[in-house]
Amino acid sequence: MTESADTLPHLDAALLPRPAPCATGDGHAARILLLYGSLRERSYSRLLAEEAARLLRALGAETRLYNPSGLPLVDDAADDHPKVRELHELVAWCEGMVWSSPERHGAMTGLMKTQIDWIPLSVGAVRPTQGKTLAVMQVSGGSQSFNAVNQMRILGRWMRMLTIPNQSSVAKAYQEFDEQGRMKPSAYYERVVDVVEELMKFTLLTREHVAYLVDRYSERRESALAASRRVQQAAL
């Protein structure tokens, strides 16, 4: 995006928060991946994700927006498919995510679910999603609804992500974006700002402690038993 595309005319920059001293870590920018759930030429879930990305960059984050065009259905291609490999690399790179989906037939879209389903819970000893932060957002063509964000929240919890409490649901999304695809000033826009700000705070506060947060007794016990069995087998 060009510099002009990153301007935020409806945002009072003087009111943006500064990172807490305990959240600066090694100083690198928070890395946030954004996924969206529609391939329409004027995709409101994509426009919402792009607006969130601008806000994240204003708060100091580094962002990546994944284009799901060409992503195959789950199990209809191997993990080395270029679009699958790109998604896996972005998930490994990021420290937090934003999921933005339309609500279709009372649920998230199949495209949104396909992207999530391609993200593995574990790759060897690496857990691609566990301990990472997540913000969920949705757009609706009619009145405000929360079916898609509620579903995505369940998936985030299942994938052991730190899904933040705040969320965004934009009703009648076709009225909330101008001809250039920018979100108009409104209570919906301010909620998106709130969601992005909260995601940044959770990401900065937790990213240095992921190993501690995902460390579990059951897995330590399983590792200890496996180590004991190896010792016993070696002694035979």
PDB file of C-alpha atoms in Angstrom:
ATOM      1  CA  MET A   1       0.000   0.000   0.000  1.00  0.00           C
ATOM      2  CA  THR A   2       1.122   3.523  -0.669  1.00  0.00           C
ATOM      3  CA  GLU A   3       1.689   6.010   2.098  1.00  0.00           C
ATOM      4  CA  SER A   4      -1.495   7.896   1.154  1.00  0.00           C
ATOM      5  CA  ALA A   5      -3.497   4.670   1.418  1.00  0.00           C
ATOM      6  CA  ASP A   6      -2.302   4.336   5.011  1.00  0.00           C
ATOM      7  CA  THR A   7      -3.684   7.687   6.141  1.00  0.00           C
ATOM      8  CA  LEU A   8      -6.379   7.589   8.818  1.00  0.00           C
ATOM      9  CA  PRO A   9      -8.474  10.756   8.408  1.00  0.00           C
ATOM     10  CA  HIS A  10     -11.120   9.651  10.910  1.00  0.00           C
ATOM     11  CA  LEU A  11      -8.667   8.780  13.690  1.00  0.00           C
ATOM     12  CA  ASP A  12      -7.435  11.180  16.362  1.00  0.00           C
ATOM     13  CA  ALA A  13      -3.778  10.112  16.471  1.00  0.00           C
ATOM     14  CA  ALA A  14      -3.227  12.041  19.693  1.00  0.00           C
ATOM     15  CA  LEU A  15      -5.472   9.548  21.477  1.00  0.00           C
ATOM     16  CA  LEU A  16      -3.580   6.449  20.372  1.00  0.00           C
ATOM     17  CA  PRO A  17      -2.052   4.476  23.269  1.00  0.00           C
ATOM     18  CA  ARG A  18       1.637   3.978  23.856  1.00  0.00           C
ATOM     19  CA  PRO A  19       2.905   0.459  24.580  1.00  0.00           C
ATOM     20  CA  ALA A  20       3.284  -0.284  28.280  1.00  0.00           C
ATOM     21  CA  PRO A  21       6.939  -0.400  29.415  1.00  0.00           C
ATOM     22  CA  CYS A  22       6.602  -4.086  30.241  1.00  0.00           C
ATOM     23  CA  ALA A  23       5.321  -4.848  26.735  1.00  0.00           C
ATOM     24  CA  THR A  24       8.190  -3.659  24.588  1.00  0.00           C
ATOM     25  CA  GLY A  25      10.121  -6.948  24.582  1.00  0.00           C
ATOM     26  CA  ASP A  26      13.107  -6.857  22.237  1.00  0.00           C
ATOM     27  CA  GLY A  27      11.627  -3.893  20.438  1.00  0.00           C
ATOM     28  CA  HIS A  28      10.478  -5.592  17.239  1.00  0.00           C
ATOM     29  CA  ALA A  29       7.070  -4.669  15.872  1.00  0.00           C
ATOM     30  CA  ALA A  30       4.140  -6.932  16.707  1.00  0.00           C
ATOM     31  CA  ARG A  31       3.579  -9.263  13.748  1.00  0.00           C
ATOM     32  CA  ILE A  32      -0.106  -9.596  12.823  1.00  0.00           C
ATOM     33  CA  LEU A  33      -1.628 -11.779  10.091  1.00  0.00           C
ATOM     34  CA  LEU A  34      -5.061 -10.846   8.715  1.00  0.00           C
ATOM     35  CA  LEU A  35      -7.414 -13.343   7.042  1.00  0.00           C
ATOM     36  CA  TYR A  36     -10.669 -12.492   5.273  1.00  0.00           C
ATOM     37  CA  GLY A  37     -13.526 -14.620   4.011  1.00  0.00           C
ATOM     38  CA  SER A  38     -14.756 -13.411   0.616  1.00  0.00           C
ATOM     39  CA  LEU A  39     -13.312 -13.242  -2.900  1.00  0.00           C
ATOM     40  CA  ARG A  40     -15.808 -10.739  -4.297  1.00  0.00           C
ATOM     41  CA  GLU A  41     -14.292  -7.803  -6.177  1.00  0.00           C
ATOM     42  CA  ARG A  42     -15.738  -5.511  -3.501  1.00  0.00           C
ATOM     43  CA  SER A  43     -15.290  -7.770  -0.520  1.00  0.00           C
ATOM     44  CA  TYR A  44     -16.386  -6.017   2.660  1.00  0.00           C
ATOM     45  CA  SER A  45     -14.597  -8.546   4.863  1.00  0.00           C
ATOM     46  CA  ARG A  46     -11.398  -7.704   2.963  1.00  0.00           C
ATOM     47  CA  LEU A  47     -12.059  -3.955   3.225  1.00  0.00           C
ATOM     48  CA  LEU A  48     -12.600  -4.378   6.963  1.00  0.00           C
ATOM     49  CA  ALA A  49      -9.364  -6.372   7.268  1.00  0.00           C
ATOM     50  CA  GLU A  50      -7.495  -3.716   5.280  1.00  0.00           C
ATOM     51  CA  GLU A  51      -8.856  -0.996   7.566  1.00  0.00           C
ATOM     52  CA  ALA A  52      -7.772  -3.019  10.597  1.00  0.00           C
ATOM     53  CA  ALA A  53      -4.305  -3.415   9.041  1.00  0.00           C
ATOM     54  CA  ARG A  54      -3.973   0.369   8.639  1.00  0.00           C
ATOM     55  CA  LEU A  55      -4.907   0.860  12.269  1.00  0.00           C
ATOM     56  CA  LEU A  56      -2.469  -1.833  13.368  1.00  0.00           C
ATOM     57  CA  ARG A  57       0.355  -0.151  11.485  1.00  0.00           C
ATOM     58  CA  ALA A  58      -0.582   3.178  13.097  1.00  0.00           C
ATOM     59  CA  LEU A  59      -0.117   1.416  16.449  1.00  0.00           C
ATOM     60  CA  GLY A  60       3.300   0.145  15.413  1.00  0.00           C
ATOM     61  CA  ALA A  61       2.533  -3.361  14.135  1.00  0.00           C
ATOM     62  CA  GLU A  62       3.871  -5.134  11.069  1.00  0.00           C
ATOM     63  CA  THR A  63       1.007  -6.663   9.080  1.00  0.00           C
ATOM     64  CA  ARG A  64       0.491  -9.273   6.387  1.00  0.00           C
ATOM     65  CA  LEU A  65      -2.810  -9.763   4.531  1.00  0.00           C
ATOM     66  CA  TYR A  66      -3.290 -13.264   3.109  1.00  0.00           C
ATOM     67  CA  ASN A  67      -5.090 -13.500  -0.237  1.00  0.00           C
ATOM     68  CA  PRO A  68      -7.027 -16.796  -0.182  1.00  0.00           C
ATOM     69  CA  SER A  69      -7.693 -16.858  -3.936  1.00  0.00           C
ATOM     70  CA  GLY A  70      -6.513 -20.198  -5.269  1.00  0.00           C
ATOM     71  CA  LEU A  71      -6.436 -21.927  -1.884  1.00  0.00           C
ATOM     72  CA  PRO A  72      -7.723 -25.493  -2.440  1.00  0.00           C
ATOM     73  CA  LEU A  73     -10.239 -27.258  -0.277  1.00  0.00           C
ATOM     74  CA  VAL A  74      -8.798 -29.106   2.688  1.00  0.00           C
ATOM     75  CA  ASP A  75      -7.509 -32.577   1.715  1.00  0.00           C
ATOM     76  CA  ASP A  76      -7.913 -31.710  -1.983  1.00  0.00           C
ATOM     77  CA  ALA A  77      -4.217 -30.870  -2.244  1.00  0.00           C
ATOM     78  CA  ALA A  78      -0.956 -31.612  -0.469  1.00  0.00           C
ATOM     79  CA  ASP A  79       0.628 -29.391   2.174  1.00  0.00           C
ATOM     80  CA  ASP A  80       3.243 -28.307  -0.362  1.00  0.00           C
ATOM     81  CA  HIS A  81       0.623 -26.555  -2.515  1.00  0.00           C
ATOM     82  CA  PRO A  82       1.908 -22.966  -2.988  1.00  0.00           C
ATOM     83  CA  LYS A  83      -1.120 -21.296  -1.367  1.00  0.00           C
ATOM     84  CA  VAL A  84      -1.084 -23.746   1.548  1.00  0.00           C
ATOM     85  CA  ARG A  85       2.646 -23.296   2.040  1.00  0.00           C
ATOM     86  CA  GLU A  86       2.234 -19.502   1.951  1.00  0.00           C
ATOM     87  CA  LEU A  87      -0.473 -19.672   4.612  1.00  0.00           C
ATOM     88  CA  HIS A  88       1.614 -21.946   6.842  1.00  0.00           C
ATOM     89  CA  GLU A  89       4.626 -19.633   6.551  1.00  0.00           C
ATOM     90  CA  LEU A  90       2.533 -16.598   7.479  1.00  0.00           C
ATOM     91  CA  VAL A  91       1.019 -18.382  10.473  1.00  0.00           C
ATOM     92  CA  ALA A  92       4.510 -19.347  11.664  1.00  0.00           C
ATOM     93  CA  TRP A  93       5.662 -15.733  11.176  1.00  0.00           C
ATOM     94  CA  CYS A  94       2.873 -13.983  13.058  1.00  0.00           C
ATOM     95  CA  GLU A  95       2.367 -13.342  16.767  1.00  0.00           C
ATOM     96  CA  GLY A  96      -1.330 -12.545  16.430  1.00  0.00           C
ATOM     97  CA  MET A  97      -4.164 -12.745  13.912  1.00  0.00           C
ATOM     98  CA  VAL A  98      -7.309 -10.981  12.779  1.00  0.00           C
ATOM     99  CA  TRP A  99     -10.078 -13.093  11.246  1.00  0.00           C
ATOM    100  CA  SER A 100     -12.650 -11.113   9.246  1.00  0.00           C
ATOM    101  CA  SER A 101     -15.579 -12.977   7.690  1.00  0.00           C
ATOM    102  CA  PRO A 102     -18.923 -12.188   6.141  1.00  0.00           C
ATOM    103  CA  GLU A 103     -21.928 -13.875   7.691  1.00  0.00           C
ATOM    104  CA  ARG A 104     -23.487 -16.162   5.104  1.00  0.00           C
ATOM    105  CA  HIS A 105     -26.504 -18.347   5.881  1.00  0.00           C
ATOM    106  CA  GLY A 106     -26.033 -17.539   9.553  1.00  0.00           C
ATOM    107  CA  ALA A 107     -22.406 -18.637   9.692  1.00  0.00           C
ATOM    108  CA  MET A 108     -18.872 -17.767   8.635  1.00  0.00           C
ATOM    109  CA  THR A 109     -18.140 -18.441   4.980  1.00  0.00           C
ATOM    110  CA  GLY A 110     -16.721 -21.699   3.690  1.00  0.00           C
ATOM    111  CA  LEU A 111     -13.669 -19.798   2.473  1.00  0.00           C
ATOM    112  CA  MET A 112     -12.987 -18.526   5.987  1.00  0.00           C
ATOM    113  CA  LYS A 113     -13.372 -22.012   7.448  1.00  0.00           C
ATOM    114  CA  THR A 114     -11.131 -23.483   4.742  1.00  0.00           C
ATOM    115  CA  GLN A 115      -8.304 -21.128   5.670  1.00  0.00           C
ATOM    116  CA  ILE A 116      -8.664 -21.992   9.344  1.00  0.00           C
ATOM    117  CA  ASP A 117      -8.875 -25.727   8.608  1.00  0.00           C
ATOM    118  CA  TRP A 118      -5.597 -25.591   6.680  1.00  0.00           C
ATOM    119  CA  ILE A 119      -3.808 -24.307   9.797  1.00  0.00           C
ATOM    120  CA  PRO A 120      -2.446 -27.341  11.688  1.00  0.00           C
ATOM    121  CA  LEU A 121      -2.520 -27.592  15.474  1.00  0.00           C
ATOM    122  CA  SER A 122       1.025 -28.923  15.483  1.00  0.00           C
ATOM    123  CA  VAL A 123       3.920 -29.398  13.092  1.00  0.00           C
ATOM    124  CA  GLY A 124       6.414 -31.666  14.797  1.00  0.00           C
ATOM    125  CA  ALA A 125       7.324 -29.882  18.021  1.00  0.00           C
ATOM    126  CA  VAL A 126       5.996 -26.532  16.760  1.00  0.00           C
ATOM    127  CA  ARG A 127       2.504 -25.301  17.661  1.00  0.00           C
ATOM    128  CA  PRO A 128       1.570 -22.814  14.948  1.00  0.00           C
ATOM    129  CA  THR A 129      -1.364 -21.171  16.736  1.00  0.00           C
ATOM    130  CA  GLN A 130      -1.078 -21.933  20.440  1.00  0.00           C
ATOM    131  CA  GLY A 131      -0.471 -18.895  22.611  1.00  0.00           C
ATOM    132  CA  LYS A 132      -0.919 -16.427  19.766  1.00  0.00           C
ATOM    133  CA  THR A 133      -3.515 -13.677  19.994  1.00  0.00           C
ATOM    134  CA  LEU A 134      -6.672 -13.456  17.911  1.00  0.00           C
ATOM    135  CA  ALA A 135      -9.285 -10.812  17.140  1.00  0.00           C
ATOM    136  CA  VAL A 136     -12.515 -11.743  15.331  1.00  0.00           C
ATOM    137  CA  MET A 137     -14.632  -9.475  13.139  1.00  0.00           C
ATOM    138  CA  GLN A 138     -17.572  -9.915  10.793  1.00  0.00           C
ATOM    139  CA  VAL A 139     -19.608  -7.998   8.234  1.00  0.00           C
ATOM    140  CA  SER A 140     -23.298  -8.473   7.549  1.00  0.00           C
ATOM    141  CA  GLY A 141     -25.517  -7.428   4.665  1.00  0.00           C
ATOM    142  CA  GLY A 142     -28.461  -6.851   6.984  1.00  0.00           C
ATOM    143  CA  SER A 143     -28.972  -6.138  10.667  1.00  0.00           C
ATOM    144  CA  GLN A 144     -26.214  -6.685  13.186  1.00  0.00           C
ATOM    145  CA  SER A 145     -25.497 -10.297  14.025  1.00  0.00           C
ATOM    146  CA  PHE A 146     -22.824 -12.191  15.917  1.00  0.00           C
ATOM    147  CA  ASN A 147     -23.086 -15.708  14.467  1.00  0.00           C
ATOM    148  CA  ALA A 148     -19.811 -15.573  12.512  1.00  0.00           C
ATOM    149  CA  VAL A 149     -17.728 -14.025  15.300  1.00  0.00           C
ATOM    150  CA  ASN A 150     -19.168 -16.508  17.802  1.00  0.00           C
ATOM    151  CA  GLN A 151     -18.165 -19.398  15.551  1.00  0.00           C
ATOM    152  CA  MET A 152     -14.678 -18.008  14.981  1.00  0.00           C
ATOM    153  CA  ARG A 153     -14.287 -17.454  18.718  1.00  0.00           C
ATOM    154  CA  ILE A 154     -15.013 -21.156  19.313  1.00  0.00           C
ATOM    155  CA  LEU A 155     -12.409 -22.112  16.698  1.00  0.00           C
ATOM    156  CA  GLY A 156      -9.850 -19.756  18.214  1.00  0.00           C
ATOM    157  CA  ARG A 157     -10.354 -21.352  21.607  1.00  0.00           C
ATOM    158  CA  TRP A 158     -10.108 -24.834  20.069  1.00  0.00           C
ATOM    159  CA  MET A 159      -6.793 -23.835  18.468  1.00  0.00           C
ATOM    160  CA  ARG A 160      -5.623 -22.610  21.899  1.00  0.00           C
ATOM    161  CA  MET A 161      -5.287 -19.020  20.809  1.00  0.00           C
ATOM    162  CA  LEU A 162      -5.673 -16.045  23.158  1.00  0.00           C
ATOM    163  CA  THR A 163      -8.898 -14.717  21.666  1.00  0.00           C
ATOM    164  CA  ILE A 164      -9.390 -11.195  22.964  1.00  0.00           C
ATOM    165  CA  PRO A 165     -12.709 -10.246  24.642  1.00  0.00           C
ATOM    166  CA  ASN A 166     -13.590  -7.416  22.238  1.00  0.00           C
ATOM    167  CA  GLN A 167     -14.960  -8.080  18.756  1.00  0.00           C
ATOM    168  CA  SER A 168     -16.466  -6.212  15.797  1.00  0.00           C
ATOM    169  CA  SER A 169     -19.704  -6.832  13.893  1.00  0.00           C
ATOM    170  CA  VAL A 170     -20.490  -4.358  11.112  1.00  0.00           C
ATOM    171  CA  ALA A 171     -24.152  -4.347  10.054  1.00  0.00           C
ATOM    172  CA  LYS A 172     -25.231  -3.267   6.540  1.00  0.00           C
ATOM    173  CA  ALA A 173     -21.590  -3.159   5.563  1.00  0.00           C
ATOM    174  CA  TYR A 174     -22.411  -1.777   2.117  1.00  0.00           C
ATOM    175  CA  GLN A 175     -23.290   1.497   3.847  1.00  0.00           C
ATOM    176  CA  GLU A 176     -20.118   1.677   5.953  1.00  0.00           C
ATOM    177  CA  PHE A 177     -17.456   1.988   3.236  1.00  0.00           C
ATOM    178  CA  ASP A 178     -16.945   4.779   0.726  1.00  0.00           C
ATOM    179  CA  GLU A 179     -16.217   4.437  -2.996  1.00  0.00           C
ATOM    180  CA  GLN A 180     -12.480   4.120  -2.290  1.00  0.00           C
ATOM    181  CA  GLY A 181     -13.120   1.209   0.071  1.00  0.00           C
ATOM    182  CA  ARG A 182     -12.365   3.202   3.209  1.00  0.00           C
ATOM    183  CA  MET A 183     -14.494   2.796   6.312  1.00  0.00           C
ATOM    184  CA  LYS A 184     -16.655   5.801   7.111  1.00  0.00           C
ATOM    185  CA  PRO A 185     -16.602   7.413  10.584  1.00  0.00           C
ATOM    186  CA  SER A 186     -19.187   5.744  12.806  1.00  0.00           C
ATOM    187  CA  ALA A 187     -19.643   3.804  16.013  1.00  0.00           C
ATOM    188  CA  TYR A 188     -18.726   0.703  13.985  1.00  0.00           C
ATOM    189  CA  TYR A 189     -15.412   2.293  12.998  1.00  0.00           C
ATOM    190  CA  GLU A 190     -14.629   3.220  16.585  1.00  0.00           C
ATOM    191  CA  ARG A 191     -15.338  -0.358  17.650  1.00  0.00           C
ATOM    192  CA  VAL A 192     -12.818  -1.581  15.066  1.00  0.00           C
ATOM    193  CA  VAL A 193     -10.268   0.840  16.550  1.00  0.00           C
ATOM    194  CA  ASP A 194     -11.043  -0.549  20.016  1.00  0.00           C
ATOM    195  CA  VAL A 195     -10.629  -4.139  18.817  1.00  0.00           C
ATOM    196  CA  VAL A 196      -7.309  -3.421  17.117  1.00  0.00           C
ATOM    197  CA  GLU A 197      -5.999  -1.541  20.148  1.00  0.00           C
ATOM    198  CA  GLU A 198      -6.946  -4.408  22.453  1.00  0.00           C
ATOM    199  CA  LEU A 199      -5.332  -6.955  20.126  1.00  0.00           C
ATOM    200  CA  MET A 200      -2.095  -4.959  20.159  1.00  0.00           C
ATOM    201  CA  LYS A 201      -2.083  -4.757  23.955  1.00  0.00           C
ATOM    202  CA  PHE A 202      -2.694  -8.480  24.396  1.00  0.00           C
ATOM    203  CA  THR A 203      -0.035  -9.312  21.786  1.00  0.00           C
ATOM    204  CA  LEU A 204       2.623  -7.104  23.333  1.00  0.00           C
ATOM    205  CA  LEU A 205       1.879  -8.307  26.861  1.00  0.00           C
ATOM    206  CA  THR A 206       1.884 -12.032  26.071  1.00  0.00           C
ATOM    207  CA  ARG A 207       4.258 -12.691  23.175  1.00  0.00           C
ATOM    208  CA  GLU A 208       7.341 -13.007  25.393  1.00  0.00           C
ATOM    209  CA  HIS A 209       5.564 -15.550  27.595  1.00  0.00           C
ATOM    210  CA  VAL A 210       4.059 -17.954  25.050  1.00  0.00           C
ATOM    211  CA  ALA A 211       6.252 -20.888  26.100  1.00  0.00           C
ATOM    212  CA  TYR A 212       5.080 -20.476  29.695  1.00  0.00           C
ATOM    213  CA  LEU A 213       1.429 -20.003  28.754  1.00  0.00           C
ATOM    214  CA  VAL A 214       1.184 -23.180  26.662  1.00  0.00           C
ATOM    215  CA  ASP A 215       3.220 -25.388  29.042  1.00  0.00           C
ATOM    216  CA  ARG A 216       0.874 -28.068  30.429  1.00  0.00           C
ATOM    217  CA  TYR A 217       1.076 -30.723  33.134  1.00  0.00           C
ATOM    218  CA  SER A 218      -0.471 -33.431  30.929  1.00  0.00           C
ATOM    219  CA  GLU A 219       2.129 -32.904  28.224  1.00  0.00           C
ATOM    220  CA  ARG A 220       5.005 -32.759  30.719  1.00  0.00           C
ATOM    221  CA  ARG A 221       3.775 -36.024  32.214  1.00  0.00           C
ATOM    222  CA  GLU A 222       3.528 -37.629  28.769  1.00  0.00           C
ATOM    223  CA  SER A 223       7.084 -36.520  27.971  1.00  0.00           C
ATOM    224  CA  ALA A 224       8.338 -37.863  31.283  1.00  0.00           C
ATOM    225  CA  LEU A 225       6.695 -41.249  30.667  1.00  0.00           C
ATOM    226  CA  ALA A 226       8.154 -41.407  27.165  1.00  0.00           C
ATOM    227  CA  ALA A 227      11.609 -40.621  28.518  1.00  0.00           C
ATOM    228  CA  SER A 228      11.217 -43.310  31.182  1.00  0.00           C
ATOM    229  CA  ARG A 229      10.236 -45.898  28.565  1.00  0.00           C
ATOM    230  CA  ARG A 230      13.281 -45.021  26.469  1.00  0.00           C
ATOM    231  CA  VAL A 231      15.532 -45.512  29.481  1.00  0.00           C
ATOM    232  CA  GLN A 232      13.935 -48.892  30.242  1.00  0.00           C
ATOM    233  CA  GLN A 233      14.278 -50.048  26.629  1.00  0.00           C
ATOM    234  CA  ALA A 234      17.918 -48.966  26.532  1.00  0.00           C
ATOM    235  CA  ALA A 235      18.591 -51.025  29.654  1.00  0.00           C
ATOM    236  CA  LEU A 236      17.248 -54.227  28.095  1.00  0.00           C
TER     237      LEU A 236
END
